[in-house]
């Protein structure tokens, strides 16, 4: 009879170990993918077949169902990165590094989509593709911050050092984003032409809220799925780097 | 399919653009996941986590 | 404290000794302003209207120029490593460098700004507001600049990335800086902008040395 002496990890420690994290979260990918696909199917059906045109904006209100979720994600992804940055700086949590890195290009993509749909929504309702109003301008600045973060990641060879430096910038950005938002709002009210449509005008009808909520969850779950997959890929990529280094040194395992 | 009114081209291009973007994002994620898995197999990784 | 003062003195002395660089920077600042009329035409009314923006853009660009020499040479010759081990906290060293950076880049620009007033046909009240706005706002640019330089000091081509990181952060500085000069916002707005600019500048100068020191410290190892 032998006593089992292999160390047992708590779930928290397992989350902190990259290999264990992959094993632990791998079974989640498939259900998440299925849920996301289902939500998108339902959301699109609601958006095009089961929701009325707005009495004021007409059918262009349907752009809202892709615009609002992407705009929400542009901020939610940054919040994810900021929380990861804290985890990386305070606890040196290895998965926080990885999650911070994989979230940045996703956030940039969702922000770009929010700007794209926003300008296509703006053309019929405001009569212009681009309006230097507070929301659009601060979203544009947010996109630049995302792209700066991606560029900073790529500038480092050593990803462990990169993680800590990027975490500092991410947190500085997190403190600064509200200030940017405030300053841009102040600036745009100063220069605002009088004819701009205020989107808080019409009260939302329930039949518009249903597709909005479904799409909102569809996009959020899509982000979670993509983020998790990208984290697994990044963990494997780091393992590859280790193995390649080892091979280059001529070692055999 | 319902008629999309006078601004149909804006609605369609917004959805097209977003879904092209999402497609690219998903494609890129899946592609890099496959590529790293393949490389890891090539290197003969014996760990079970991959 | 003595460490802080000696770093400050060292930085200023180094810049003064290579005095050519400071003059080049001022020349760059003036040339950016002087080239605008060639692009938009010598319309005096238009130039006077966009002068605040031109001054701030020129100052912003000129302050990006000197960033690479903020930490780069010190890292190359190992001084930065010694600063990390020194008794004086790294954030105090960075703060001294921010102040020295401001003294040797921003202050010469501000002294050169009367040339702008002439070239862009500003009236006297606008010029005074420009002077105040630059004096209050450029410390914030120096702080953000030091942060950008610190974040990229350990990278291979940091000189290209630092401006990309700094520009979005500097948006509020530019907005309130220009807002403190131009009277287009109606009565009272320039005063509000000046106060907001001062608040922002104080906050940035107080906090960025700590963030920059963290970035330097953790970017090494």
Short mmCIF file of C-alpha atoms in Angstrom, two decimals:
data_model
loop_
_atom_site.label_atom_id
_atom_site.label_comp_id
_atom_site.label_asym_id
_atom_site.label_seq_id
_atom_site.Cartn_x
_atom_site.Cartn_y
_atom_site.Cartn_z
CA UNK A 1 0.00 0.00 0.00
CA UNK A 2 1.36 3.37 -0.88
CA UNK A 3 0.34 6.78 0.32
CA UNK A 4 -0.56 9.32 -2.33
CA UNK A 5 2.02 12.07 -1.92
CA UNK A 6 1.39 14.04 -5.11
CA UNK A 7 0.69 17.66 -4.15
CA UNK A 8 -2.94 18.65 -4.42
CA UNK A 9 -3.66 22.14 -5.63
CA UNK A 10 -6.51 24.33 -4.52
CA UNK A 11 -8.65 25.76 -7.33
CA UNK A 12 -7.01 29.15 -6.85
CA UNK A 13 -3.53 27.69 -7.30
CA UNK A 14 -4.72 25.72 -10.28
CA UNK A 15 -5.93 28.95 -11.87
CA UNK A 16 -2.49 30.48 -11.31
CA UNK A 17 -0.68 27.64 -13.02
CA UNK A 18 -0.86 28.08 -16.79
CA UNK A 19 -0.99 24.40 -17.68
CA UNK A 20 -3.58 23.67 -14.99
CA UNK A 21 -5.59 26.68 -16.09
CA UNK A 22 -5.81 25.28 -19.62
CA UNK A 23 -6.90 21.86 -18.33
CA UNK A 24 -9.42 23.44 -15.99
CA UNK A 25 -11.04 25.79 -18.51
CA UNK A 26 -10.74 23.70 -21.70
CA UNK A 27 -14.12 21.98 -21.23
CA UNK A 28 -15.78 25.42 -21.11
CA UNK A 29 -14.90 26.33 -24.69
CA UNK A 30 -17.42 24.13 -26.46
CA UNK A 31 -20.49 25.08 -24.37
CA UNK A 32 -19.50 28.74 -24.59
CA UNK A 33 -19.20 28.50 -28.38
CA UNK A 34 -22.61 26.85 -28.62
CA UNK A 35 -24.19 29.44 -26.32
CA UNK A 36 -22.65 32.30 -28.30
CA UNK A 37 -23.87 30.88 -31.61
CA UNK A 38 -27.35 30.40 -30.19
CA UNK A 39 -27.48 33.92 -28.82
CA UNK A 40 -26.34 35.38 -32.14
CA UNK A 41 -28.95 33.41 -34.03
CA UNK A 42 -31.69 34.54 -31.66
CA UNK A 43 -30.39 38.12 -31.64
CA UNK A 44 -30.32 38.37 -35.41
CA UNK A 45 -33.79 36.91 -35.67
CA UNK A 46 -35.11 39.45 -33.16
CA UNK A 47 -33.17 42.26 -34.80
CA UNK A 48 -34.53 41.73 -38.28
CA UNK A 49 -37.83 39.85 -37.99
CA UNK A 50 -39.27 40.50 -34.60
CA UNK A 51 -38.68 44.14 -33.78
CA UNK A 52 -40.44 47.21 -35.11
CA UNK A 53 -38.84 50.19 -36.78
CA UNK A 54 -38.41 53.17 -34.48
CA UNK A 55 -41.04 55.87 -35.04
CA UNK A 56 -38.31 58.51 -35.17
CA UNK A 57 -35.24 56.81 -36.59
CA UNK A 58 -36.99 54.28 -38.77
CA UNK A 59 -35.19 51.06 -39.60
CA UNK A 60 -31.78 52.53 -38.84
CA UNK A 61 -32.51 51.68 -35.21
CA UNK A 62 -31.47 48.15 -36.15
CA UNK A 63 -27.86 49.34 -36.35
CA UNK A 64 -28.11 49.93 -32.61
CA UNK A 65 -28.21 46.15 -32.01
CA UNK A 66 -24.62 45.83 -33.21
CA UNK A 67 -23.45 49.30 -32.21
CA UNK A 68 -24.36 49.33 -28.52
CA UNK A 69 -22.87 45.87 -27.72
CA UNK A 70 -19.58 46.68 -29.45
CA UNK A 71 -19.43 50.07 -27.73
CA UNK A 72 -20.07 48.34 -24.39
CA UNK A 73 -17.33 45.80 -25.11
CA UNK A 74 -14.87 48.55 -26.01
CA UNK A 75 -15.11 49.64 -22.37
CA UNK A 76 -15.65 46.23 -20.78
CA UNK A 77 -12.51 44.83 -22.42
CA UNK A 78 -10.50 47.74 -21.07
CA UNK A 79 -11.89 47.04 -17.61
CA UNK A 80 -10.83 43.40 -18.04
CA UNK A 81 -7.34 44.56 -18.96
CA UNK A 82 -7.17 46.97 -16.03
CA UNK A 83 -8.23 44.27 -13.54
CA UNK A 84 -5.67 41.91 -15.11
CA UNK A 85 -3.05 44.64 -14.82
CA UNK A 86 -3.75 44.93 -11.10
CA UNK A 87 -3.54 41.15 -10.79
CA UNK A 88 -0.27 41.21 -12.66
CA UNK A 89 1.30 44.01 -10.63
CA UNK A 90 0.02 43.16 -7.17
CA UNK A 91 -0.06 39.36 -7.15
CA UNK A 92 2.22 38.66 -10.12
CA UNK A 93 -0.50 36.27 -11.25
CA UNK A 94 0.84 34.60 -14.40
CA UNK A 95 -2.58 34.23 -15.96
CA UNK A 96 -3.27 37.93 -15.45
CA UNK A 97 -0.29 38.66 -17.72
CA UNK A 98 -1.67 36.38 -20.39
CA UNK A 99 -5.23 37.68 -20.15
CA UNK A 100 -3.98 41.27 -20.34
CA UNK A 101 -2.10 40.46 -23.51
CA UNK A 102 -4.85 38.59 -25.34
CA UNK A 103 -7.54 41.14 -24.47
CA UNK A 104 -5.76 44.08 -26.14
CA UNK A 105 -6.26 43.16 -29.83
CA UNK A 106 -9.82 42.00 -29.10
CA UNK A 107 -10.59 45.32 -27.45
CA UNK A 108 -9.09 47.22 -30.36
CA UNK A 109 -11.23 45.24 -32.81
CA UNK A 110 -14.47 45.83 -30.87
CA UNK A 111 -13.67 49.54 -30.52
CA UNK A 112 -13.05 49.80 -34.26
CA UNK A 113 -16.39 48.06 -34.88
CA UNK A 114 -18.16 50.45 -32.52
CA UNK A 115 -16.74 53.39 -34.46
CA UNK A 116 -17.63 51.81 -37.79
CA UNK A 117 -21.24 51.08 -36.88
CA UNK A 118 -21.51 54.43 -35.14
CA UNK A 119 -20.52 56.32 -38.24
CA UNK A 120 -22.91 54.24 -40.39
CA UNK A 121 -25.66 55.03 -37.89
CA UNK A 122 -24.67 58.67 -37.87
CA UNK A 123 -24.94 59.16 -41.63
CA UNK A 124 -28.73 58.65 -41.90
CA UNK A 125 -29.59 60.15 -38.49
CA UNK A 126 -27.16 63.08 -38.22
CA UNK A 127 -26.40 63.45 -41.94
CA UNK A 128 -22.67 62.88 -41.50
CA UNK A 129 -20.36 59.90 -41.16
CA UNK A 130 -18.19 61.57 -38.59
CA UNK A 131 -19.24 64.05 -35.95
CA UNK A 132 -16.65 65.35 -33.47
CA UNK A 133 -19.03 64.79 -30.61
CA UNK A 134 -18.00 63.64 -27.16
CA UNK A 135 -18.78 59.95 -27.48
CA UNK A 136 -17.28 59.32 -30.88
CA UNK A 137 -14.16 61.35 -30.14
CA UNK A 138 -13.44 59.66 -26.84
CA UNK A 139 -14.01 56.25 -28.44
CA UNK A 140 -11.47 57.19 -31.10
CA UNK A 141 -8.96 58.14 -28.40
CA UNK A 142 -9.70 54.81 -26.69
CA UNK A 143 -8.90 53.02 -29.95
CA UNK A 144 -5.54 54.81 -30.07
CA UNK A 145 -4.81 53.71 -26.50
CA UNK A 146 -5.62 50.09 -27.41
CA UNK A 147 -3.36 50.26 -30.46
CA UNK A 148 -0.60 51.81 -28.35
CA UNK A 149 -0.89 48.90 -25.90
CA UNK A 150 -0.68 46.37 -28.74
CA UNK A 151 2.39 48.20 -30.11
CA UNK A 152 4.01 48.24 -26.65
CA UNK A 153 3.51 44.48 -26.26
CA UNK A 154 5.16 43.86 -29.60
CA UNK A 155 8.13 46.09 -28.78
CA UNK A 156 9.39 43.72 -26.10
CA UNK A 157 11.14 40.42 -26.70
CA UNK A 158 10.77 39.23 -23.13
CA UNK A 159 7.05 38.88 -22.47
CA UNK A 160 7.43 38.77 -18.69
CA UNK A 161 9.05 42.20 -18.62
CA UNK A 162 6.55 43.44 -21.19
CA UNK A 163 3.65 42.37 -18.98
CA UNK A 164 4.73 44.55 -16.06
CA UNK A 165 5.49 47.60 -18.22
CA UNK A 166 2.23 47.27 -20.14
CA UNK A 167 0.36 46.85 -16.85
CA UNK A 168 1.69 50.24 -15.71
CA UNK A 169 0.53 51.87 -18.93
CA UNK A 170 -2.85 50.12 -18.81
CA UNK A 171 -3.50 51.44 -15.31
CA UNK A 172 -2.35 54.96 -16.23
CA UNK A 173 -4.76 54.73 -19.16
CA UNK A 174 -7.54 53.54 -16.86
CA UNK A 175 -7.05 56.59 -14.64
CA UNK A 176 -6.81 58.84 -17.65
CA UNK A 177 -9.79 57.61 -19.67
CA UNK A 178 -12.40 59.35 -17.47
CA UNK A 179 -10.34 62.56 -17.69
CA UNK A 180 -10.16 62.24 -21.48
CA UNK A 181 -13.91 61.61 -21.59
CA UNK A 182 -14.58 64.69 -19.47
CA UNK A 183 -12.25 66.92 -21.46
CA UNK A 184 -13.63 65.75 -24.79
CA UNK A 185 -17.21 66.33 -23.59
CA UNK A 186 -16.26 69.82 -22.44
CA UNK A 187 -14.55 70.48 -25.75
CA UNK A 188 -17.38 69.18 -27.92
CA UNK A 189 -20.07 71.17 -26.13
CA UNK A 190 -17.89 74.21 -26.79
CA UNK A 191 -17.75 73.51 -30.50
CA UNK A 192 -21.06 71.74 -30.92
CA UNK A 193 -23.14 72.72 -33.93
CA UNK A 194 -26.72 73.14 -32.77
CA UNK A 195 -28.32 70.62 -35.12
CA UNK A 196 -26.90 67.44 -33.62
CA UNK A 197 -29.32 64.72 -32.69
CA UNK A 198 -29.27 63.73 -29.03
CA UNK A 199 -29.58 59.97 -28.72
CA UNK A 200 -31.21 60.15 -25.29
CA UNK A 201 -34.36 61.63 -26.80
CA UNK A 202 -36.76 58.80 -27.55
CA UNK A 203 -37.66 56.43 -24.75
CA UNK A 204 -36.90 52.86 -25.62
CA UNK A 205 -39.74 50.55 -26.31
CA UNK A 206 -39.70 47.01 -24.95
CA UNK A 207 -39.70 45.46 -28.38
CA UNK A 208 -36.42 47.24 -29.08
CA UNK A 209 -34.92 46.23 -25.75
CA UNK A 210 -35.32 42.48 -26.36
CA UNK A 211 -33.01 42.24 -29.40
CA UNK A 212 -30.65 44.71 -27.75
CA UNK A 213 -30.30 42.54 -24.65
CA UNK A 214 -29.89 39.34 -26.64
CA UNK A 215 -27.23 40.87 -28.86
CA UNK A 216 -25.56 42.40 -25.83
CA UNK A 217 -25.13 38.96 -24.26
CA UNK A 218 -24.18 37.41 -27.61
CA UNK A 219 -21.29 39.83 -28.05
CA UNK A 220 -20.20 39.56 -24.43
CA UNK A 221 -20.13 35.76 -24.57
CA UNK A 222 -18.29 35.94 -27.88
CA UNK A 223 -15.63 38.03 -26.18
CA UNK A 224 -15.38 35.58 -23.28
CA UNK A 225 -15.04 32.63 -25.67
CA UNK A 226 -12.44 34.33 -27.85
CA UNK A 227 -10.53 35.55 -24.81
CA UNK A 228 -10.41 32.08 -23.28
CA UNK A 229 -9.28 30.48 -26.54
CA UNK A 230 -6.64 33.17 -27.03
CA UNK A 231 -5.39 32.62 -23.47
CA UNK A 232 -4.96 28.91 -24.18
CA UNK A 233 -3.09 29.73 -27.39
CA UNK A 234 -0.83 32.18 -25.59
CA UNK A 235 -0.03 29.65 -22.87
CA UNK A 236 0.91 27.12 -25.56
CA UNK A 237 2.95 29.72 -27.41
CA UNK A 238 5.01 30.36 -24.29
CA UNK A 239 5.50 26.63 -23.86
CA UNK A 240 6.76 26.53 -27.47
CA UNK A 241 9.25 29.30 -26.73
CA UNK A 242 10.53 27.36 -23.73
CA UNK A 243 10.84 24.16 -25.73
CA UNK A 244 12.57 25.91 -28.61
CA UNK A 245 15.05 27.54 -26.27
CA UNK A 246 15.72 24.20 -24.70
CA UNK A 247 16.21 22.61 -28.12
CA UNK A 248 18.52 25.45 -29.16
CA UNK A 249 20.65 24.79 -26.12
CA UNK A 250 20.95 21.20 -27.29
CA UNK A 251 19.28 19.71 -24.27
CA UNK A 252 17.17 16.65 -24.37
CA UNK A 253 14.26 16.35 -22.03
CA UNK B 1 -37.41 39.41 -44.57
CA UNK B 2 -38.83 42.79 -43.83
CA UNK B 3 -38.08 45.82 -45.93
CA UNK B 4 -35.37 47.95 -44.34
CA UNK B 5 -36.69 51.29 -45.44
CA UNK B 6 -34.79 54.05 -47.16
CA UNK B 7 -31.51 53.50 -45.34
CA UNK B 8 -31.16 49.79 -46.07
CA UNK B 9 -27.63 50.15 -47.44
CA UNK B 10 -26.38 51.62 -44.16
CA UNK B 11 -27.96 48.89 -42.06
CA UNK B 12 -26.70 46.12 -44.32
CA UNK B 13 -23.18 47.51 -44.53
CA UNK B 14 -23.06 47.97 -40.74
CA UNK B 15 -24.01 44.34 -40.18
CA UNK B 16 -21.76 43.15 -43.00
CA UNK B 17 -18.81 45.10 -41.60
CA UNK B 18 -19.33 43.86 -38.06
CA UNK B 19 -19.74 40.25 -39.11
CA UNK B 20 -16.73 40.42 -41.43
CA UNK B 21 -14.77 41.83 -38.49
CA UNK B 22 -16.07 39.13 -36.15
CA UNK B 23 -15.31 36.49 -38.79
CA UNK B 24 -11.76 37.76 -39.11
CA UNK B 25 -11.39 37.81 -35.32
CA UNK B 26 -12.72 34.26 -34.95
CA UNK B 27 -10.69 33.05 -37.93
CA UNK B 28 -7.52 34.56 -36.55
CA UNK B 29 -8.13 33.10 -33.08
CA UNK B 30 -8.83 29.63 -34.47
CA UNK B 31 -5.92 29.81 -36.91
CA UNK B 32 -3.37 30.79 -34.28
CA UNK B 33 -4.76 28.18 -31.88
CA UNK B 34 -4.33 25.45 -34.53
CA UNK B 35 -0.86 26.71 -35.51
CA UNK B 36 0.44 26.68 -31.95
CA UNK B 37 -1.05 23.23 -31.31
CA UNK B 38 0.63 21.90 -34.44
CA UNK B 39 3.97 23.43 -33.52
CA UNK B 40 3.71 22.01 -30.03
CA UNK B 41 3.07 18.57 -31.49
CA UNK B 42 6.06 18.98 -33.81
CA UNK B 43 8.27 19.76 -30.85
CA UNK B 44 7.09 16.55 -29.29
CA UNK B 45 5.65 18.07 -26.18
CA UNK B 46 4.92 15.35 -23.67
CA UNK B 47 2.91 17.42 -21.26
CA UNK B 48 -0.75 16.70 -21.18
CA UNK B 49 -1.93 20.29 -20.92
CA UNK B 50 -1.89 20.90 -24.67
CA UNK C 1 16.64 65.34 -0.91
CA UNK C 2 20.29 65.97 -1.70
CA UNK C 3 20.13 63.13 -4.20
CA UNK C 4 17.15 64.78 -5.84
CA UNK C 5 18.97 68.11 -6.11
CA UNK C 6 22.16 66.59 -7.46
CA UNK C 7 20.30 64.62 -10.14
CA UNK C 8 18.47 67.80 -11.10
CA UNK C 9 21.73 69.73 -11.28
CA UNK C 10 23.42 66.97 -13.26
CA UNK C 11 20.61 66.81 -15.81
CA UNK C 12 20.47 70.58 -16.33
CA UNK C 13 24.26 70.79 -16.60
CA UNK C 14 24.34 68.00 -19.16
CA UNK C 15 21.71 69.76 -21.29
CA UNK C 16 23.42 73.13 -21.02
CA UNK C 17 26.77 71.67 -21.96
CA UNK C 18 25.33 70.17 -25.12
CA UNK C 19 23.72 73.56 -25.70
CA UNK C 20 23.33 73.00 -29.40
CA UNK C 21 20.47 70.60 -28.81
CA UNK C 22 18.42 73.13 -26.91
CA UNK C 23 18.79 75.67 -29.71
CA UNK C 24 17.84 73.02 -32.27
CA UNK C 25 14.71 72.27 -30.31
CA UNK C 26 13.70 75.93 -30.20
CA UNK C 27 14.42 76.19 -33.90
CA UNK C 28 12.20 73.16 -34.52
CA UNK C 29 9.42 74.74 -32.47
CA UNK C 30 9.61 78.01 -34.39
CA UNK C 31 9.85 76.30 -37.77
CA UNK C 32 6.74 74.20 -37.15
CA UNK C 33 4.89 77.43 -36.45
CA UNK C 34 6.43 79.25 -39.39
CA UNK C 35 5.58 76.52 -41.86
CA UNK C 36 1.85 76.58 -41.11
CA UNK C 37 1.17 79.84 -43.05
CA UNK C 38 2.67 78.17 -46.13
CA UNK C 39 0.14 75.37 -45.76
CA UNK C 40 -2.99 77.39 -44.94
CA UNK C 41 -2.15 80.67 -46.71
CA UNK C 42 -1.08 84.01 -45.25
CA UNK C 43 -4.61 85.07 -44.25
CA UNK C 44 -4.04 87.08 -41.07
CA UNK C 45 -7.54 86.60 -39.67
CA UNK C 46 -7.43 82.84 -40.14
CA UNK C 47 -3.91 82.62 -38.71
CA UNK C 48 -4.86 84.61 -35.63
CA UNK C 49 -7.86 82.33 -35.14
CA UNK C 50 -5.90 79.06 -35.31
CA UNK C 51 -2.77 80.43 -33.58
CA UNK C 52 -3.53 78.81 -30.17
CA UNK C 53 -3.80 75.41 -31.80
CA UNK C 54 -0.60 75.91 -33.78
CA UNK C 55 1.36 76.99 -30.71
CA UNK C 56 0.20 73.95 -28.75
CA UNK C 57 0.84 71.49 -31.57
CA UNK C 58 4.33 72.94 -32.06
CA UNK C 59 5.04 72.69 -28.33
CA UNK C 60 3.68 69.14 -28.19
CA UNK C 61 5.85 68.01 -31.12
CA UNK C 62 8.95 69.81 -29.85
CA UNK C 63 8.59 68.17 -26.44
CA UNK C 64 8.39 64.74 -28.06
CA UNK C 65 11.76 65.41 -29.72
CA UNK C 66 13.83 65.45 -26.57
CA UNK C 67 12.34 62.30 -25.04
CA UNK C 68 14.86 59.73 -26.21
CA UNK C 69 17.68 61.39 -24.34
CA UNK C 70 15.67 61.41 -21.11
CA UNK C 71 16.47 57.83 -20.05
CA UNK C 72 18.18 56.32 -23.11
CA UNK C 73 21.80 57.48 -22.51
CA UNK C 74 21.52 56.73 -18.77
CA UNK C 75 20.42 53.19 -19.55
CA UNK C 76 23.17 52.71 -22.14
CA UNK C 77 25.98 53.71 -19.76
CA UNK C 78 24.54 51.95 -16.73
CA UNK C 79 23.62 55.05 -14.74
CA UNK C 80 19.99 53.97 -14.68
CA UNK C 81 20.98 50.71 -13.01
CA UNK C 82 22.83 52.66 -10.32
CA UNK C 83 19.80 54.93 -9.81
CA UNK C 84 17.71 51.84 -9.17
CA UNK C 85 20.08 50.74 -6.41
CA UNK C 86 20.61 54.20 -4.93
CA UNK C 87 19.29 55.41 -1.58
CA UNK C 88 17.29 58.12 -3.30
CA UNK C 89 14.04 56.53 -4.46
CA UNK C 90 13.78 56.03 -8.21
CA UNK C 91 10.59 58.09 -8.30
CA UNK C 92 12.52 61.07 -6.88
CA UNK C 93 15.17 60.64 -9.57
CA UNK C 94 12.43 60.53 -12.23
CA UNK C 95 10.78 63.62 -10.71
CA UNK C 96 14.13 65.46 -10.90
CA UNK C 97 14.43 64.39 -14.51
CA UNK C 98 10.91 65.61 -15.29
CA UNK C 99 11.73 69.01 -13.81
CA UNK C 100 15.05 69.15 -15.66
CA UNK C 101 13.29 68.12 -18.87
CA UNK C 102 10.79 70.93 -18.40
CA UNK C 103 13.51 73.47 -17.62
CA UNK C 104 15.60 72.56 -20.65
CA UNK C 105 12.90 71.98 -23.27
CA UNK C 106 9.64 73.68 -22.28
CA UNK C 107 11.11 76.84 -20.82
CA UNK C 108 13.17 77.72 -23.94
CA UNK C 109 10.04 77.15 -26.04
CA UNK C 110 8.04 79.48 -23.86
CA UNK C 111 10.78 82.09 -24.12
CA UNK C 112 10.63 81.71 -27.90
CA UNK C 113 6.85 82.05 -28.07
CA UNK C 114 6.88 85.86 -28.70
CA UNK C 115 8.12 84.98 -32.20
CA UNK C 116 4.86 83.10 -32.67
CA UNK C 117 2.87 86.11 -31.58
CA UNK C 118 4.53 88.11 -34.35
CA UNK C 119 4.36 85.47 -37.05
CA UNK C 120 0.74 84.51 -36.42
CA UNK C 121 -0.46 88.08 -35.72
CA UNK C 122 -1.77 87.44 -32.22
CA UNK C 123 -3.04 90.42 -30.28
CA UNK C 124 -1.49 91.22 -26.91
CA UNK C 125 -4.18 89.73 -24.61
CA UNK C 126 -4.11 86.47 -26.60
CA UNK C 127 -0.34 86.38 -26.31
CA UNK C 128 -0.48 86.75 -22.52
CA UNK C 129 -3.04 83.97 -22.30
CA UNK C 130 -0.81 81.82 -24.52
CA UNK C 131 2.12 82.43 -22.21
CA UNK C 132 0.09 81.50 -19.11
CA UNK C 133 -1.41 78.47 -20.79
CA UNK C 134 2.00 77.18 -21.90
CA UNK C 135 3.51 77.81 -18.48
CA UNK C 136 0.73 75.89 -16.75
CA UNK C 137 0.26 73.13 -19.32
CA UNK C 138 3.75 72.12 -20.43
CA UNK C 139 4.63 70.46 -17.07
CA UNK C 140 1.87 67.96 -17.82
CA UNK C 141 3.40 67.28 -21.23
CA UNK C 142 6.80 66.81 -19.55
CA UNK C 143 5.25 64.34 -17.09
CA UNK C 144 3.51 62.30 -19.79
CA UNK C 145 6.67 62.48 -21.89
CA UNK C 146 8.75 61.05 -19.05
CA UNK C 147 6.20 58.28 -18.61
CA UNK C 148 6.32 57.41 -22.31
CA UNK C 149 10.11 57.43 -22.29
CA UNK C 150 10.19 55.22 -19.19
CA UNK C 151 7.74 52.70 -20.66
CA UNK C 152 9.77 52.28 -23.83
CA UNK C 153 13.32 52.62 -22.48
CA UNK C 154 13.87 48.85 -22.40
CA UNK C 155 12.53 48.24 -25.93
CA UNK C 156 14.47 48.11 -29.16
CA UNK C 157 12.65 50.86 -31.07
CA UNK C 158 11.05 52.77 -28.23
CA UNK C 159 11.51 56.13 -29.91
CA UNK C 160 8.70 55.32 -32.31
CA UNK C 161 6.27 53.95 -29.77
CA UNK C 162 6.56 56.60 -27.07
CA UNK C 163 4.69 59.29 -29.09
CA UNK C 164 1.90 56.80 -29.88
CA UNK C 165 1.47 56.16 -26.16
CA UNK C 166 1.75 59.80 -25.13
CA UNK C 167 -0.55 61.38 -27.73
CA UNK C 168 -3.87 59.91 -26.51
CA UNK C 169 -2.97 60.66 -22.90
CA UNK C 170 -2.17 64.26 -23.83
CA UNK C 171 -5.57 64.95 -25.40
CA UNK C 172 -6.96 66.67 -22.28
CA UNK C 173 -3.82 68.82 -21.99
CA UNK C 174 -4.23 70.04 -25.57
CA UNK C 175 -7.96 70.63 -25.14
CA UNK C 176 -7.65 72.67 -21.95
CA UNK C 177 -4.43 74.31 -23.12
CA UNK C 178 -6.03 75.64 -26.29
CA UNK C 179 -9.26 76.33 -24.42
CA UNK C 180 -7.32 78.56 -22.01
CA UNK C 181 -6.19 80.72 -24.94
CA UNK C 182 -9.00 80.98 -27.42
CA UNK C 183 -12.06 83.00 -26.53
CA UNK C 184 -14.36 81.02 -28.84
CA UNK C 185 -16.05 79.31 -25.90
CA UNK C 186 -17.80 82.45 -24.74
CA UNK C 187 -17.29 84.39 -21.52
CA UNK C 188 -15.76 82.60 -18.55
CA UNK C 189 -14.69 79.51 -20.50
CA UNK C 190 -11.01 80.48 -20.75
CA UNK C 191 -10.86 80.89 -16.96
CA UNK C 192 -12.47 77.48 -16.45
CA UNK C 193 -10.07 75.91 -18.93
CA UNK C 194 -7.08 77.52 -17.21
CA UNK C 195 -8.15 76.13 -13.84
CA UNK C 196 -8.80 72.67 -15.28
CA UNK C 197 -5.42 72.78 -17.02
CA UNK C 198 -3.74 73.70 -13.74
CA UNK C 199 -5.50 70.85 -11.91
CA UNK C 200 -4.54 68.38 -14.61
CA UNK C 201 -0.96 69.58 -14.70
CA UNK C 202 -0.54 69.30 -10.93
CA UNK C 203 -1.99 65.81 -10.91
CA UNK C 204 0.15 64.60 -13.81
CA UNK C 205 3.37 66.03 -12.39
CA UNK C 206 2.59 64.55 -8.97
CA UNK C 207 1.71 61.05 -10.19
CA UNK C 208 3.71 60.28 -13.34
CA UNK C 209 7.13 60.06 -11.59
CA UNK C 210 5.80 57.12 -9.56
CA UNK C 211 4.32 55.37 -12.60
CA UNK C 212 7.46 56.03 -14.66
CA UNK C 213 9.68 54.74 -11.84
CA UNK C 214 7.59 51.56 -11.64
CA UNK C 215 7.89 51.09 -15.39
CA UNK C 216 11.67 51.51 -15.31
CA UNK C 217 12.12 49.28 -12.30
CA UNK C 218 9.95 46.45 -13.61
CA UNK C 219 11.11 46.79 -17.17
CA UNK C 220 14.67 45.91 -16.19
CA UNK C 221 15.61 42.79 -14.18
#
